[in-house]
mmCIF file of C-alpha atoms in Angstrom:
data_model
loop_
_atom_site.group_PDB
_atom_site.id
_atom_site.type_symbol
_atom_site.label_atom_id
_atom_site.label_comp_id
_atom_site.label_asym_id
_atom_site.label_seq_id
_atom_site.Cartn_x
_atom_site.Cartn_y
_atom_site.Cartn_z
ATOM 1 C CA MET A 1 114.786 52.451 114.146
ATOM 2 C CA PRO A 2 114.130 51.950 117.819
ATOM 3 C CA PRO A 3 110.595 52.550 118.595
ATOM 4 C CA VAL A 4 111.414 55.446 121.394
ATOM 5 C CA MET A 5 113.192 57.414 118.316
ATOM 6 C CA PHE A 6 109.737 57.325 116.286
ATOM 7 C CA SER A 7 108.194 58.919 118.835
ATOM 8 C CA VAL A 8 110.306 61.876 119.655
ATOM 9 C CA ILE A 9 110.597 62.458 115.371
ATOM 10 C CA THR A 10 106.734 62.610 115.876
ATOM 11 C CA LYS A 11 106.923 64.334 118.988
ATOM 12 C CA TYR A 12 108.721 67.054 117.935
ATOM 13 C CA HIS A 13 107.092 67.502 114.606
ATOM 14 C CA LYS A 14 104.180 68.035 116.061
ATOM 15 C CA GLY A 15 105.714 70.724 118.346
ATOM 16 C CA ARG A 16 107.384 72.244 114.930
ATOM 17 C CA HIS A 17 103.227 72.062 113.933
ATOM 18 C CA SER A 18 101.807 73.612 116.538
ATOM 19 C CA LEU A 19 103.731 76.322 116.468
ATOM 20 C CA PHE A 20 103.391 76.913 112.755
ATOM 21 C CA LEU A 21 100.048 76.932 113.688
ATOM 22 C CA TYR A 22 100.483 79.555 116.748
ATOM 23 C CA ASN A 23 102.781 81.875 114.376
ATOM 24 C CA SER A 24 99.810 82.117 111.263
ATOM 25 C CA GLU A 25 96.837 82.468 113.890
ATOM 26 C CA ILE A 26 99.242 85.275 115.235
ATOM 27 C CA PHE A 27 99.712 86.809 111.377
ATOM 28 C CA TYR A 28 96.103 86.241 110.573
ATOM 29 C CA ALA A 29 95.211 88.547 114.046
ATOM 30 C CA PHE A 30 97.600 90.996 112.629
ATOM 31 C CA THR A 31 96.851 90.856 109.853
ATOM 32 C CA GLN A 32 93.441 91.517 110.229
ATOM 33 C CA ASP A 33 94.029 94.604 112.557
ATOM 34 C CA ILE A 34 95.787 96.250 109.829
ATOM 35 C CA LEU A 35 93.733 95.460 107.173
ATOM 36 C CA ARG A 36 90.783 96.791 109.802
ATOM 37 C CA SER A 37 92.960 99.968 111.065
ATOM 38 C CA LEU A 38 93.125 101.218 107.573
ATOM 39 C CA LEU A 39 89.223 99.957 106.552
ATOM 40 C CA PHE A 40 88.069 102.794 109.562
ATOM 41 C CA ILE A 41 91.212 105.522 108.417
ATOM 42 C CA CYS A 42 90.512 105.587 105.015
ATOM 43 C CA PHE A 43 86.123 105.665 106.605
ATOM 44 C CA ASN A 44 87.189 108.587 108.679
ATOM 45 C CA TYR A 45 88.864 110.574 105.850
ATOM 46 C CA SER A 46 86.119 109.747 103.552
ATOM 47 C CA ILE A 47 83.032 111.285 106.077
ATOM 48 C CA HIS A 48 85.497 114.183 106.405
ATOM 49 C CA PHE A 49 86.316 114.996 103.128
ATOM 50 C CA SER A 50 82.669 114.861 101.659
ATOM 51 C CA PHE A 51 82.118 116.972 104.755
ATOM 52 C CA VAL A 52 84.589 119.339 103.912
ATOM 53 C CA ILE A 53 83.071 118.999 100.361
ATOM 54 C CA PHE A 54 79.617 119.871 101.445
ATOM 55 C CA ILE A 55 80.859 122.917 102.969
ATOM 56 C CA ILE A 56 82.209 123.897 100.100
ATOM 57 C CA ILE A 57 79.682 123.813 98.467
ATOM 58 C CA ASN A 58 77.601 125.476 100.962
ATOM 59 C CA TYR A 59 79.897 127.724 101.341
#
């Protein structure tokens, strides 16, 4: 195999690998955002729910 062909293949492989890393980083950030927003929604809901129970008990 000529060395030029080898360098083209390694460049192509590195490019694909970096694209995979880039996609996985985007996916990681996306899942982190989803988890953070779900936690935030659950936290707000629990505060609201406990506040409603507090009002009902004190009523």
